[in-house]
Amino acid sequence: MRAITYSRYGGSDVLELTDLPTPKVGPDSVLVRVRAASVNPVDWKMRQGYLDQVMDVTFPAVPGWDVAGVVERVGLDTPELSVGDEVYGYVRKDWVQGGTFAEYVAAPVRTLARKPARLSFEEAAAVPLAGLTAWQSIRRAGVTQGQIVLVHAAAGGVGQFAVQIARALGARVIGTASAGNHDHLRELGAEPVEYGDGLADRVRALAPGGVDVVLDYGSDDLVATSRAVLAPGGTVASIVDAKARDELGGHYVWVRPSSTDLDELGALLEDGRVRVDVGQVFELADAAAAHDASATGHTRGKIVVRVD
Ligand SMILES: NC(=O)c1ccc[n+]([C@@H]2O[C@H](COP(=O)([O-])OP(=O)(O)OC[C@H]3O[C@@H](n4cnc5c(N)ncnc54)[C@H](OP(=O)(O)O)[C@@H]3O)[C@@H](O)[C@H]2O)c1
């Protein structure tokens, strides 16, 4: 099968289009014919060696954890899925080797759910990692109707899902982004504020009594800003700053694969309360350009890689 691989850590120039054997399928996995994958910042960070202390990497490694595709073959005990099912998933195992930037990926069934019919394969591939991160961090923070939620990096892959999910739960959302993304945030249902110096004052101007929840998907000084804007009893969930938990309490979230969570999120996608914004689409052979686009740190919406 055609696959993108890297055989050492480095820049995007270590990515190569190669030919690999089709993966074997373990007893509780299925083989997915990949129609689309998507890029997350962790993909290029991992390619640079950022997770070397956390996860075993076997070279040559195929990058990519997000997939949308069709079940081609089932494992020995996978009653949940059948050949021909259209699925999407966050195919993270506890080691790194066989990712989704390939024509086929072997995916444990616990990482997959049925693709919402309303979504194209490209839209569906944009959802799992970022959407589950938003979903799980919102749940950990306990967002409820009527709360005021501050979302840092609200225009990013995770932030856009979080804004829409929090709104669907009945929360009022204030979201940080650069000025060029403010109209977009308004369309998603958030009140935009620019990040940088004076952020806490700008948030306080919109929410004089403070915010109930801070969802941090990328910010400059989480601890100081949170102290300045949180209402009494408020809480923080961060996906980027584990140390802040020591000072602020709250939660640090590392997204987990979950069929159940994907099904629940899928219901919001199916009825249109959460929409998917695909910013750019690349062909598999252009995976390096897709990684580089994500690494700019200022993309709007998700970057998708089309596989066939
Ligand atoms: N722990 C986990 O499980 C987990 C899961 C997913 C992602 N992550 C991490 O979370 C981060 C966000 O991921 P993502 O997929 O949403 O990234 P992304 O799609 O690349 O989004 C980046 C966003 O950050 C915004 N931004 C840049 N500098 C900012 C600042 N100083 N303050 C506020 N916003 C700023 C940008 O907005 P503008 O363009 O408007 O500047 C852009 O919309 C990454 O570091 C990623 O590695 C962690």
Coordinates of C-alpha atoms and ligand atoms in Angstrom, one line a residue:
M1 CA 0.0 0.0 0.0
R2 CA 1.0 3.6 -0.5
A3 CA 1.9 5.3 2.8
I4 CA 3.7 8.3 4.2
T5 CA 6.6 7.3 6.5
Y6 CA 9.5 8.8 8.4
S7 CA 12.5 6.8 9.4
R8 CA 14.1 9.4 11.8
Y9 CA 12.9 12.5 13.7
G10 CA 13.2 15.8 11.9
G11 CA 11.6 18.5 9.7
S12 CA 8.9 17.8 7.2
D13 CA 11.6 16.7 4.7
V14 CA 11.9 13.4 6.5
L15 CA 8.4 12.4 5.2
E16 CA 8.4 10.1 2.3
L17 CA 5.8 8.5 0.1
T18 CA 6.7 4.8 0.3
D19 CA 5.3 1.3 -0.4
L20 CA 4.5 -0.8 2.7
P21 CA 2.8 -4.1 3.3
T22 CA -0.9 -3.9 4.2
P23 CA -1.1 -4.1 8.0
K24 CA -2.2 -7.3 9.8
V25 CA -5.4 -7.0 11.7
G26 CA -5.4 -7.9 15.4
P27 CA -8.3 -9.8 17.0
D28 CA -10.2 -6.7 18.2
S29 CA -9.2 -4.5 15.2
V30 CA -10.6 -3.9 11.7
L31 CA -8.7 -2.9 8.6
V32 CA -10.0 0.5 7.3
R33 CA -9.5 1.6 3.8
V34 CA -8.6 5.2 4.4
R35 CA -10.5 7.8 2.4
A36 CA -9.2 10.8 4.3
A37 CA -7.0 11.6 7.3
S38 CA -6.4 14.9 9.0
V39 CA -3.5 16.8 10.5
N40 CA -3.2 17.7 14.2
P41 CA -0.3 19.7 15.7
V42 CA 0.8 16.5 17.6
D43 CA 1.6 14.9 14.2
W44 CA 4.4 17.3 13.4
K45 CA 5.5 17.6 17.0
M46 CA 5.8 13.8 17.2
R47 CA 7.7 13.8 13.9
Q48 CA 10.2 16.2 15.6
G49 CA 10.6 13.8 18.5
Y50 CA 8.5 15.6 21.0
L51 CA 6.8 12.5 22.4
D52 CA 9.9 10.3 22.5
Q53 CA 9.8 10.2 26.3
V54 CA 6.2 9.2 26.3
M55 CA 5.6 6.7 23.5
D56 CA 7.7 4.0 21.8
V57 CA 8.2 4.8 18.1
T58 CA 9.1 2.1 15.6
F59 CA 10.6 3.3 12.4
P60 CA 9.6 3.6 9.7
A61 CA 6.6 5.3 11.3
V62 CA 3.4 6.2 9.5
P63 CA 2.1 9.5 10.9
G64 CA -1.6 10.4 11.5
W65 CA -4.2 9.5 14.1
D66 CA -7.4 10.8 12.4
V67 CA -9.2 8.7 9.9
A68 CA -12.4 8.4 7.9
G69 CA -12.9 5.4 5.6
V70 CA -14.5 2.1 5.0
V71 CA -14.1 -1.2 6.8
E72 CA -12.3 -3.6 4.4
R73 CA -11.7 -6.6 6.7
V74 CA -12.7 -7.4 10.2
G75 CA -10.7 -9.0 13.1
L76 CA -11.4 -12.3 14.8
D77 CA -13.8 -10.8 17.3
T78 CA -15.3 -7.5 16.1
P79 CA -19.1 -7.8 16.2
E80 CA -19.4 -4.0 16.4
L81 CA -18.5 -3.6 12.7
S82 CA -18.9 -5.3 9.3
V83 CA -17.1 -5.1 6.0
G84 CA -18.4 -2.0 4.1
D85 CA -19.3 0.1 7.2
E86 CA -18.3 3.7 6.9
V87 CA -16.3 4.7 10.0
Y88 CA -14.3 7.5 11.5
G89 CA -12.0 7.5 14.4
Y90 CA -9.0 8.7 16.5
V91 CA -6.7 5.7 15.9
R92 CA -4.2 6.4 18.7
K93 CA -2.5 3.3 20.1
D94 CA 0.0 3.4 23.0
W95 CA 2.9 3.3 20.6
V96 CA 3.7 4.9 17.2
Q97 CA 4.0 3.1 14.0
G98 CA 1.0 2.4 11.8
G99 CA -0.8 5.7 11.4
T100 CA -3.5 6.9 9.1
F101 CA -1.5 8.6 6.3
A102 CA -1.7 5.4 4.3
E103 CA -4.2 3.5 2.1
Y104 CA -5.0 1.2 5.0
V105 CA -4.8 1.4 8.8
A106 CA -5.5 -1.4 11.3
A107 CA -7.7 0.3 13.9
P108 CA -8.9 -1.2 17.3
V109 CA -12.7 -1.0 17.4
R110 CA -12.5 1.0 20.6
T111 CA -11.1 3.9 18.4
L112 CA -13.9 3.9 15.8
A113 CA -17.5 4.9 15.4
R114 CA -19.9 5.0 12.5
K115 CA -19.4 8.0 10.3
P116 CA -22.2 10.5 10.6
A117 CA -24.0 10.2 7.2
R118 CA -24.3 13.9 6.8
L119 CA -20.5 14.3 6.7
S120 CA -18.3 13.7 3.7
F121 CA -15.2 11.5 4.4
E122 CA -13.1 14.7 4.3
E123 CA -15.3 16.4 6.9
A124 CA -15.5 13.3 9.1
A125 CA -11.7 12.9 9.1
A126 CA -11.4 16.4 10.5
V127 CA -13.4 15.5 13.6
P128 CA -12.1 12.7 15.8
L129 CA -8.9 14.0 17.6
A130 CA -9.9 17.7 17.8
G131 CA -13.6 17.0 18.4
L132 CA -13.0 14.4 21.1
T133 CA -10.5 16.8 22.8
A134 CA -13.1 19.5 22.9
W135 CA -15.8 17.1 24.0
Q136 CA -13.7 15.5 26.8
S137 CA -12.3 18.7 28.1
I138 CA -15.8 20.3 28.3
R139 CA -17.1 17.3 30.1
R140 CA -14.1 17.3 32.6
A141 CA -14.7 21.0 33.3
G142 CA -18.5 20.3 33.8
V143 CA -19.8 23.0 31.5
T144 CA -23.5 23.5 32.0
Q145 CA -26.3 25.7 30.7
G146 CA -26.1 29.3 31.6
Q147 CA -22.4 29.3 32.4
I148 CA -19.9 31.8 30.9
V149 CA -17.0 29.9 29.3
L150 CA -13.7 31.5 28.1
V151 CA -12.2 29.5 25.2
H152 CA -8.5 30.2 24.4
A153 CA -7.5 29.6 20.8
A154 CA -11.2 29.4 19.8
A155 CA -10.6 29.5 16.1
G156 CA -8.2 26.5 16.0
G157 CA -9.1 22.9 15.3
V158 CA -10.0 22.1 18.9
G159 CA -11.4 25.5 19.7
Q160 CA -14.0 25.6 17.0
F161 CA -15.5 22.3 18.1
A162 CA -15.4 23.5 21.8
V163 CA -17.2 26.8 21.0
Q164 CA -20.0 25.0 19.2
I165 CA -20.3 22.2 21.8
A166 CA -20.4 24.7 24.7
R167 CA -23.1 26.7 22.9
A168 CA -25.1 23.5 22.2
L169 CA -25.0 22.9 26.0
G170 CA -26.4 26.4 26.6
A171 CA -23.3 28.2 27.7
R172 CA -22.3 31.7 26.8
V173 CA -18.9 31.6 25.1
I174 CA -16.1 34.2 24.9
G175 CA -13.3 33.1 22.5
T176 CA -9.8 34.4 21.9
A177 CA -8.4 34.7 18.4
S178 CA -6.6 37.2 16.2
A179 CA -8.7 39.9 14.7
G180 CA -9.0 38.2 11.3
N181 CA -10.9 35.3 12.9
H182 CA -13.4 37.4 14.9
D183 CA -16.2 37.3 12.3
H184 CA -15.7 33.6 12.0
L185 CA -16.0 33.2 15.8
R186 CA -19.2 35.2 15.8
E187 CA -20.7 32.9 13.2
L188 CA -19.9 29.9 15.5
G189 CA -21.7 31.7 18.4
A190 CA -18.8 33.1 20.4
E191 CA -18.0 36.7 21.5
P192 CA -14.5 37.3 20.2
V193 CA -11.6 38.9 22.0
E194 CA -8.1 39.4 20.8
Y195 CA -5.4 37.6 22.7
G196 CA -2.2 39.3 23.9
D197 CA -1.6 42.2 26.4
G198 CA -4.7 43.3 28.2
L199 CA -6.6 40.1 27.5
A200 CA -7.9 39.8 31.1
D201 CA -9.3 43.4 30.9
R202 CA -11.1 42.7 27.7
V203 CA -12.6 39.5 29.1
R204 CA -13.7 41.3 32.3
A205 CA -15.3 44.0 30.2
L206 CA -17.5 41.3 28.6
A207 CA -18.0 39.4 31.9
P208 CA -17.7 41.8 34.8
G209 CA -18.6 39.0 37.3
G210 CA -16.0 36.6 35.9
V211 CA -16.2 33.5 33.8
D212 CA -17.2 30.1 35.2
V213 CA -14.9 27.9 33.1
V214 CA -11.7 28.5 31.2
L215 CA -11.0 26.1 28.4
D216 CA -7.3 26.4 27.4
Y217 CA -6.4 25.2 23.9
G218 CA -3.4 27.6 23.6
S219 CA -2.7 30.8 25.5
D220 CA 0.2 33.0 26.6
D221 CA -0.1 33.2 30.4
L222 CA -2.8 30.8 31.5
V223 CA -2.2 31.1 35.3
A224 CA -2.3 34.9 35.5
T225 CA -5.1 35.3 33.1
S226 CA -7.2 32.6 34.8
R227 CA -6.7 34.2 38.2
A228 CA -7.8 37.5 36.8
V229 CA -11.0 36.3 35.0
L230 CA -12.3 33.3 36.9
A231 CA -15.5 33.9 39.0
P232 CA -15.4 32.4 42.5
G233 CA -15.7 28.6 42.2
G234 CA -14.7 28.7 38.6
T235 CA -12.5 26.0 37.0
V236 CA -9.9 25.5 34.3
A237 CA -9.3 22.7 31.8
S238 CA -6.1 22.9 29.8
I239 CA -4.9 20.6 27.0
V240 CA -1.5 22.3 26.7
D241 CA -0.3 23.3 30.1
A242 CA -0.1 20.4 32.6
K243 CA 1.8 22.5 35.2
A244 CA -1.1 25.0 35.5
R245 CA -3.1 22.4 37.3
D246 CA -0.7 22.5 40.2
E247 CA -1.3 26.3 40.6
L248 CA -4.9 26.6 39.5
G249 CA -6.4 23.2 40.2
G250 CA -8.8 22.0 37.6
H251 CA -7.9 19.6 34.8
Y252 CA -5.2 18.7 32.3
V253 CA -6.7 16.6 29.5
W254 CA -5.0 14.2 27.1
V255 CA -7.6 13.1 24.6
R256 CA -8.5 9.4 24.7
P257 CA -9.9 7.3 21.9
S258 CA -13.6 6.5 22.6
S259 CA -16.3 5.1 20.4
T260 CA -18.9 6.2 22.9
D261 CA -17.8 9.8 22.9
L262 CA -17.5 9.8 19.1
D263 CA -21.1 8.5 18.9
E264 CA -22.3 11.3 21.3
L265 CA -20.5 13.9 19.4
G266 CA -21.7 12.4 16.1
A267 CA -25.3 13.1 17.2
L268 CA -24.5 16.8 17.3
L269 CA -22.8 16.6 13.9
E270 CA -25.7 14.7 12.4
D271 CA -28.3 17.3 13.5
G272 CA -26.1 20.2 12.4
R273 CA -25.6 21.8 15.9
V274 CA -21.9 21.3 15.4
R275 CA -20.4 22.0 12.0
V276 CA -17.0 21.0 10.5
D277 CA -14.8 23.6 9.0
V278 CA -12.3 22.0 6.6
G279 CA -9.7 24.8 5.9
Q280 CA -7.4 23.1 3.5
V281 CA -7.2 19.7 1.7
F282 CA -3.9 18.1 0.5
E283 CA -3.2 14.9 -1.4
L284 CA -1.4 12.1 0.4
A285 CA 1.8 12.8 -1.6
D286 CA 1.8 16.3 -0.3
A287 CA 1.8 15.3 3.4
A288 CA 4.9 17.4 4.1
A289 CA 3.1 20.6 3.0
A290 CA 0.1 19.6 5.1
H291 CA 2.4 19.3 8.2
D292 CA 4.0 22.6 7.4
A293 CA 0.6 24.3 7.1
S294 CA -0.4 23.1 10.5
A295 CA 2.9 24.1 12.1
T296 CA 2.3 27.8 11.2
G297 CA 0.0 27.8 14.3
H298 CA -2.5 30.1 12.7
T299 CA -4.7 27.9 10.6
R300 CA -8.4 28.3 10.7
G301 CA -10.4 25.0 10.6
K302 CA -8.9 21.6 10.0
I303 CA -6.2 20.5 7.5
V304 CA -7.3 17.3 5.7
V305 CA -5.3 14.8 3.7
R306 CA -7.2 13.0 0.9
V307 CA -6.1 9.4 0.4
D308 CA -8.0 8.2 -2.6
Ligands
LIG1 N1 -3.7 17.3 25.2 C1 -4.4 16.9 24.2 O1 -5.0 15.9 24.2 C2 -4.4 17.8 22.9 C3 -5.3 17.5 21.9 C4 -5.3 18.3 20.8 C5 -4.5 19.4 20.7 N2 -3.6 19.6 21.7 C6 -2.7 20.8 21.5 O2 -3.5 21.9 21.7 C7 -3.1 23.0 20.8 C8 -4.2 23.4 19.9 O3 -4.5 22.4 19.0 P1 -5.4 22.7 17.7 O4 -5.5 21.4 16.9 O5 -6.6 23.5 18.0 O6 -4.3 23.7 16.9 P2 -4.5 24.6 15.6 O7 -5.7 24.1 14.8 O8 -3.2 24.7 15.0 O9 -5.0 26.0 16.1 C9 -4.1 26.9 16.5 C10 -4.9 28.2 16.9 O10 -4.2 28.8 18.0 C11 -4.5 30.2 17.9 N3 -3.5 30.9 18.6 C12 -2.2 31.0 18.3 N4 -1.5 31.7 19.2 C13 -2.4 32.0 20.2 C14 -2.4 32.7 21.5 N5 -1.2 33.2 21.9 N6 -3.5 32.8 22.2 C15 -4.7 32.3 21.8 N7 -4.8 31.6 20.6 C16 -3.7 31.5 19.8 C17 -4.6 30.5 16.5 O11 -5.5 31.6 16.3 P3 -5.2 32.8 15.3 O12 -5.0 32.2 13.9 O13 -6.4 33.6 15.4 O14 -3.9 33.4 15.8 C18 -5.2 29.2 15.9 O15 -6.5 29.3 15.6 C19 -1.8 22.4 20.2 O16 -0.7 22.8 20.9 C20 -2.0 20.9 20.2 O17 -0.8 20.2 20.2 C21 -3.5 18.9 22.8

